[in-house]
């Protein structure tokens, strides 16, 4: 789900993916510093890649 969040931020803002990754990381640090740890744990658990979900961003296959 983290990749989906990063892609959504990139698409919604027009930012390049590496910048969107930094923005999401900054947002997570902000929330971690200000929310109760139980809630932060839930957020991180939901954003963690789920079984069968690709943890790395998809890259197109090279052209033949």
PDB file of N, CA and C in Angstrom:
ATOM      1  N   UNK A   1       0.816  -1.192   0.000  1.00  0.00           N
ATOM      2  CA  UNK A   1       0.000   0.000   0.000  1.00  0.00           C
ATOM      3  C   UNK A   1       0.865   1.262   0.000  1.00  0.00           C
ATOM      4  N   UNK A   2       2.078   1.175   0.515  1.00  0.00           N
ATOM      5  CA  UNK A   2       2.952   2.350   0.533  1.00  0.00           C
ATOM      6  C   UNK A   2       3.265   2.811  -0.884  1.00  0.00           C
ATOM      7  N   UNK A   3       3.461   1.846  -1.799  1.00  0.00           N
ATOM      8  CA  UNK A   3       3.726   2.227  -3.186  1.00  0.00           C
ATOM      9  C   UNK A   3       2.530   2.937  -3.806  1.00  0.00           C
ATOM     10  N   UNK A   4       1.334   2.489  -3.445  1.00  0.00           N
ATOM     11  CA  UNK A   4       0.123   3.128  -3.937  1.00  0.00           C
ATOM     12  C   UNK A   4       0.018   4.561  -3.404  1.00  0.00           C
ATOM     13  N   UNK A   5       0.356   4.750  -2.133  1.00  0.00           N
ATOM     14  CA  UNK A   5       0.340   6.090  -1.542  1.00  0.00           C
ATOM     15  C   UNK A   5       1.348   7.003  -2.238  1.00  0.00           C
ATOM     16  N   UNK A   6       2.554   6.496  -2.459  1.00  0.00           N
ATOM     17  CA  UNK A   6       3.589   7.290  -3.134  1.00  0.00           C
ATOM     18  C   UNK A   6       3.141   7.647  -4.548  1.00  0.00           C
ATOM     19  N   UNK A   7       2.596   6.676  -5.264  1.00  0.00           N
ATOM     20  CA  UNK A   7       2.126   6.931  -6.630  1.00  0.00           C
ATOM     21  C   UNK A   7       1.004   7.962  -6.644  1.00  0.00           C
ATOM     22  N   UNK A   8       0.113   7.889  -5.661  1.00  0.00           N
ATOM     23  CA  UNK A   8      -0.992   8.849  -5.575  1.00  0.00           C
ATOM     24  C   UNK A   8      -0.473  10.255  -5.310  1.00  0.00           C
ATOM     25  N   UNK A   9       0.486  10.374  -4.403  1.00  0.00           N
ATOM     26  CA  UNK A   9       1.077  11.687  -4.122  1.00  0.00           C
ATOM     27  C   UNK A   9       1.771  12.229  -5.366  1.00  0.00           C
ATOM     28  N   UNK A  10       2.530  11.387  -6.049  1.00  0.00           N
ATOM     29  CA  UNK A  10       3.231  11.820  -7.267  1.00  0.00           C
ATOM     30  C   UNK A  10       2.230  12.281  -8.321  1.00  0.00           C
ATOM     31  N   UNK A  11       1.187  11.498  -8.528  1.00  0.00           N
ATOM     32  CA  UNK A  11       0.181  11.828  -9.547  1.00  0.00           C
ATOM     33  C   UNK A  11      -0.591  13.096  -9.175  1.00  0.00           C
ATOM     34  N   UNK A  12      -0.989  13.211  -7.919  1.00  0.00           N
ATOM     35  CA  UNK A  12      -1.812  14.345  -7.491  1.00  0.00           C
ATOM     36  C   UNK A  12      -1.040  15.663  -7.486  1.00  0.00           C
ATOM     37  N   UNK A  13       0.254  15.581  -7.247  1.00  0.00           N
ATOM     38  CA  UNK A  13       1.045  16.803  -7.130  1.00  0.00           C
ATOM     39  C   UNK A  13       1.898  17.097  -8.353  1.00  0.00           C
ATOM     40  N   UNK A  14       2.080  16.074  -9.207  1.00  0.00           N
ATOM     41  CA  UNK A  14       2.955  16.246 -10.356  1.00  0.00           C
ATOM     42  C   UNK A  14       4.427  16.116  -9.986  1.00  0.00           C
ATOM     43  N   UNK A  15       4.700  15.655  -8.760  1.00  0.00           N
ATOM     44  CA  UNK A  15       6.087  15.488  -8.323  1.00  0.00           C
ATOM     45  C   UNK A  15       6.687  14.227  -8.928  1.00  0.00           C
ATOM     46  N   UNK A  16       7.985  14.228  -9.189  1.00  0.00           N
ATOM     47  CA  UNK A  16       8.640  12.985  -9.601  1.00  0.00           C
ATOM     48  C   UNK A  16       8.564  11.977  -8.450  1.00  0.00           C
ATOM     49  N   UNK A  17       8.568  10.696  -8.780  1.00  0.00           N
ATOM     50  CA  UNK A  17       8.421   9.655  -7.755  1.00  0.00           C
ATOM     51  C   UNK A  17       9.427   9.794  -6.612  1.00  0.00           C
ATOM     52  N   UNK A  18      10.725  10.046  -6.883  1.00  0.00           N
ATOM     53  CA  UNK A  18      11.662  10.170  -5.749  1.00  0.00           C
ATOM     54  C   UNK A  18      11.284  11.304  -4.789  1.00  0.00           C
ATOM     55  N   UNK A  19      10.756  12.375  -5.309  1.00  0.00           N
ATOM     56  CA  UNK A  19      10.341  13.492  -4.452  1.00  0.00           C
ATOM     57  C   UNK A  19       9.075  13.113  -3.687  1.00  0.00           C
ATOM     58  N   UNK A  20       8.164  12.414  -4.349  1.00  0.00           N
ATOM     59  CA  UNK A  20       6.949  11.951  -3.666  1.00  0.00           C
ATOM     60  C   UNK A  20       7.310  10.984  -2.541  1.00  0.00           C
ATOM     61  N   UNK A  21       8.320  10.133  -2.761  1.00  0.00           N
ATOM     62  CA  UNK A  21       8.776   9.219  -1.704  1.00  0.00           C
ATOM     63  C   UNK A  21       9.273  10.009  -0.500  1.00  0.00           C
ATOM     64  N   UNK A  22      10.011  11.077  -0.748  1.00  0.00           N
ATOM     65  CA  UNK A  22      10.510  11.916   0.343  1.00  0.00           C
ATOM     66  C   UNK A  22       9.349  12.598   1.065  1.00  0.00           C
ATOM     67  N   UNK A  23       8.350  13.043   0.313  1.00  0.00           N
ATOM     68  CA  UNK A  23       7.194  13.705   0.909  1.00  0.00           C
ATOM     69  C   UNK A  23       6.420  12.741   1.811  1.00  0.00           C
ATOM     70  N   UNK A  24       6.224  11.515   1.339  1.00  0.00           N
ATOM     71  CA  UNK A  24       5.512  10.521   2.145  1.00  0.00           C
ATOM     72  C   UNK A  24       6.319  10.183   3.399  1.00  0.00           C
ATOM     73  N   UNK A  25       7.636  10.034   3.248  1.00  0.00           N
ATOM     74  CA  UNK A  25       8.486   9.746   4.403  1.00  0.00           C
ATOM     75  C   UNK A  25       8.403  10.878   5.425  1.00  0.00           C
ATOM     76  N   UNK A  26       8.410  12.123   4.954  1.00  0.00           N
ATOM     77  CA  UNK A  26       8.306  13.274   5.864  1.00  0.00           C
ATOM     78  C   UNK A  26       6.961  13.271   6.583  1.00  0.00           C
ATOM     79  N   UNK A  27       5.895  12.939   5.859  1.00  0.00           N
ATOM     80  CA  UNK A  27       4.565  12.888   6.463  1.00  0.00           C
ATOM     81  C   UNK A  27       4.513  11.804   7.537  1.00  0.00           C
ATOM     82  N   UNK A  28       5.104  10.642   7.255  1.00  0.00           N
ATOM     83  CA  UNK A  28       5.105   9.560   8.237  1.00  0.00           C
ATOM     84  C   UNK A  28       5.926   9.928   9.475  1.00  0.00           C
ATOM     85  N   UNK A  29       7.047  10.630   9.282  1.00  0.00           N
ATOM     86  CA  UNK A  29       7.830  11.090  10.442  1.00  0.00           C
ATOM     87  C   UNK A  29       7.015  12.076  11.275  1.00  0.00           C
ATOM     88  N   UNK A  30       6.301  12.974  10.610  1.00  0.00           N
ATOM     89  CA  UNK A  30       5.452  13.954  11.296  1.00  0.00           C
ATOM     90  C   UNK A  30       4.393  13.241  12.134  1.00  0.00           C
ATOM     91  N   UNK A  31       3.689  12.278  11.509  1.00  0.00           N
ATOM     92  CA  UNK A  31       2.647  11.554  12.223  1.00  0.00           C
ATOM     93  C   UNK A  31       3.226  10.732  13.375  1.00  0.00           C
ATOM     94  N   UNK A  32       4.378  10.113  13.150  1.00  0.00           N
ATOM     95  CA  UNK A  32       5.019   9.303  14.181  1.00  0.00           C
ATOM     96  C   UNK A  32       5.358  10.148  15.407  1.00  0.00           C
ATOM     97  N   UNK A  33       5.775  11.374  15.185  1.00  0.00           N
ATOM     98  CA  UNK A  33       6.167  12.253  16.283  1.00  0.00           C
ATOM     99  C   UNK A  33       4.965  12.805  17.054  1.00  0.00           C
ATOM    100  N   UNK A  34       3.783  12.793  16.446  1.00  0.00           N
ATOM    101  CA  UNK A  34       2.662  13.491  17.064  1.00  0.00           C
ATOM    102  C   UNK A  34       1.474  12.622  17.461  1.00  0.00           C
ATOM    103  N   UNK A  35       1.369  11.434  16.901  1.00  0.00           N
ATOM    104  CA  UNK A  35       0.225  10.576  17.205  1.00  0.00           C
ATOM    105  C   UNK A  35       0.594   9.531  18.260  1.00  0.00           C
ATOM    106  N   UNK A  36      -0.398   8.985  18.938  1.00  0.00           N
ATOM    107  CA  UNK A  36      -0.130   7.907  19.899  1.00  0.00           C
ATOM    108  C   UNK A  36       0.533   6.717  19.196  1.00  0.00           C
ATOM    109  N   UNK A  37       1.443   6.059  19.892  1.00  0.00           N
ATOM    110  CA  UNK A  37       2.224   4.988  19.270  1.00  0.00           C
ATOM    111  C   UNK A  37       1.345   3.850  18.757  1.00  0.00           C
ATOM    112  N   UNK A  38       0.245   3.547  19.418  1.00  0.00           N
ATOM    113  CA  UNK A  38      -0.643   2.485  18.944  1.00  0.00           C
ATOM    114  C   UNK A  38      -1.220   2.829  17.570  1.00  0.00           C
ATOM    115  N   UNK A  39      -1.595   4.073  17.395  1.00  0.00           N
ATOM    116  CA  UNK A  39      -2.141   4.514  16.112  1.00  0.00           C
ATOM    117  C   UNK A  39      -1.061   4.499  15.033  1.00  0.00           C
ATOM    118  N   UNK A  40       0.122   4.952  15.389  1.00  0.00           N
ATOM    119  CA  UNK A  40       1.244   4.939  14.444  1.00  0.00           C
ATOM    120  C   UNK A  40       1.553   3.509  14.026  1.00  0.00           C
ATOM    121  N   UNK A  41       1.515   2.587  14.982  1.00  0.00           N
ATOM    122  CA  UNK A  41       1.740   1.181  14.666  1.00  0.00           C
ATOM    123  C   UNK A  41       0.723   0.658  13.676  1.00  0.00           C
ATOM    124  N   UNK A  42      -0.535   1.037  13.841  1.00  0.00           N
ATOM    125  CA  UNK A  42      -1.586   0.627  12.904  1.00  0.00           C
ATOM    126  C   UNK A  42      -1.344   1.200  11.515  1.00  0.00           C
ATOM    127  N   UNK A  43      -0.953   2.466  11.454  1.00  0.00           N
ATOM    128  CA  UNK A  43      -0.680   3.096  10.156  1.00  0.00           C
ATOM    129  C   UNK A  43       0.454   2.360   9.455  1.00  0.00           C
ATOM    130  N   UNK A  44       1.536   2.121  10.174  1.00  0.00           N
ATOM    131  CA  UNK A  44       2.680   1.427   9.577  1.00  0.00           C
ATOM    132  C   UNK A  44       2.303   0.005   9.152  1.00  0.00           C
ATOM    133  N   UNK A  45       1.483  -0.671   9.953  1.00  0.00           N
ATOM    134  CA  UNK A  45       1.058  -2.029   9.611  1.00  0.00           C
ATOM    135  C   UNK A  45       0.227  -2.029   8.330  1.00  0.00           C
ATOM    136  N   UNK A  46      -0.623  -1.031   8.174  1.00  0.00           N
ATOM    137  CA  UNK A  46      -1.453  -0.962   6.975  1.00  0.00           C
ATOM    138  C   UNK A  46      -0.631  -0.614   5.731  1.00  0.00           C
ATOM    139  N   UNK A  47       0.429   0.154   5.911  1.00  0.00           N
ATOM    140  CA  UNK A  47       1.241   0.574   4.771  1.00  0.00           C
ATOM    141  C   UNK A  47       2.263  -0.482   4.360  1.00  0.00           C
ATOM    142  N   UNK A  48       2.567  -1.420   5.251  1.00  0.00           N
ATOM    143  CA  UNK A  48       3.521  -2.484   4.958  1.00  0.00           C
ATOM    144  C   UNK A  48       3.023  -3.323   3.780  1.00  0.00           C
ATOM    145  N   UNK A  49       3.935  -3.751   2.913  1.00  0.00           N
ATOM    146  CA  UNK A  49       3.496  -4.624   1.809  1.00  0.00           C
ATOM    147  C   UNK A  49       2.825  -5.888   2.355  1.00  0.00           C
ATOM    148  N   UNK A  50       1.720  -6.255   1.770  1.00  0.00           N
ATOM    149  CA  UNK A  50       0.984  -7.448   2.168  1.00  0.00           C
ATOM    150  C   UNK A  50       1.497  -8.648   1.378  1.00  0.00           C
ATOM    151  N   UNK A  51       1.272  -9.855   1.869  1.00  0.00           N
ATOM    152  CA  UNK A  51       1.712 -11.041   1.126  1.00  0.00           C
ATOM    153  C   UNK A  51       1.165 -11.012  -0.300  1.00  0.00           C
ATOM    154  N   UNK A  52       2.054 -11.276  -1.239  1.00  0.00           N
ATOM    155  CA  UNK A  52       1.666 -11.264  -2.643  1.00  0.00           C
ATOM    156  C   UNK A  52       1.751  -9.894  -3.288  1.00  0.00           C
ATOM    157  N   UNK A  53       1.942  -8.870  -2.487  1.00  0.00           N
ATOM    158  CA  UNK A  53       2.055  -7.504  -3.012  1.00  0.00           C
ATOM    159  C   UNK A  53       3.523  -7.219  -3.270  1.00  0.00           C
ATOM    160  N   UNK A  54       3.805  -6.624  -4.397  1.00  0.00           N
ATOM    161  CA  UNK A  54       5.182  -6.305  -4.759  1.00  0.00           C
ATOM    162  C   UNK A  54       5.671  -5.166  -3.884  1.00  0.00           C
ATOM    163  N   UNK A  55       6.766  -5.383  -3.147  1.00  0.00           N
ATOM    164  CA  UNK A  55       7.298  -4.353  -2.250  1.00  0.00           C
ATOM    165  C   UNK A  55       8.038  -3.273  -3.008  1.00  0.00           C
ATOM    166  N   UNK A  56       8.573  -3.612  -4.161  1.00  0.00           N
ATOM    167  CA  UNK A  56       9.323  -2.640  -4.957  1.00  0.00           C
ATOM    168  C   UNK A  56       8.410  -2.053  -6.022  1.00  0.00           C
ATOM    169  N   UNK A  57       8.694  -0.819  -6.446  1.00  0.00           N
ATOM    170  CA  UNK A  57       7.883  -0.227  -7.499  1.00  0.00           C
ATOM    171  C   UNK A  57       8.009  -1.059  -8.759  1.00  0.00           C
ATOM    172  N   UNK A  58       6.906  -1.155  -9.483  1.00  0.00           N
ATOM    173  CA  UNK A  58       6.921  -1.907 -10.724  1.00  0.00           C
ATOM    174  C   UNK A  58       7.718  -1.155 -11.768  1.00  0.00           C
ATOM    175  N   UNK A  59       8.531  -1.893 -12.484  1.00  0.00           N
ATOM    176  CA  UNK A  59       9.279  -1.308 -13.582  1.00  0.00           C
ATOM    177  C   UNK A  59       8.869  -2.024 -14.850  1.00  0.00           C
ATOM    178  N   UNK A  60       8.695  -1.286 -15.927  1.00  0.00           N
ATOM    179  CA  UNK A  60       8.277  -1.932 -17.165  1.00  0.00           C
ATOM    180  C   UNK A  60       9.357  -2.886 -17.659  1.00  0.00           C
ATOM    181  N   UNK A  61       8.899  -3.940 -18.292  1.00  0.00           N
ATOM    182  CA  UNK A  61       9.836  -4.907 -18.863  1.00  0.00           C
ATOM    183  C   UNK A  61      10.552  -4.258 -20.044  1.00  0.00           C
ATOM    184  N   UNK A  62      11.831  -4.602 -20.234  1.00  0.00           N
ATOM    185  CA  UNK A  62      12.544  -4.022 -21.364  1.00  0.00           C
ATOM    186  C   UNK A  62      11.935  -4.456 -22.686  1.00  0.00           C
ATOM    187  N   UNK A  63      11.999  -3.591 -23.647  1.00  0.00           N
ATOM    188  CA  UNK A  63      11.467  -3.896 -24.979  1.00  0.00           C
ATOM    189  C   UNK A  63      12.351  -4.955 -25.647  1.00  0.00           C
ATOM    190  N   UNK A  64      11.742  -5.885 -26.375  1.00  0.00           N
ATOM    191  CA  UNK A  64      12.536  -6.942 -27.020  1.00  0.00           C
ATOM    192  C   UNK A  64      13.447  -6.405 -28.104  1.00  0.00           C
TER     193      UNK A  64
END
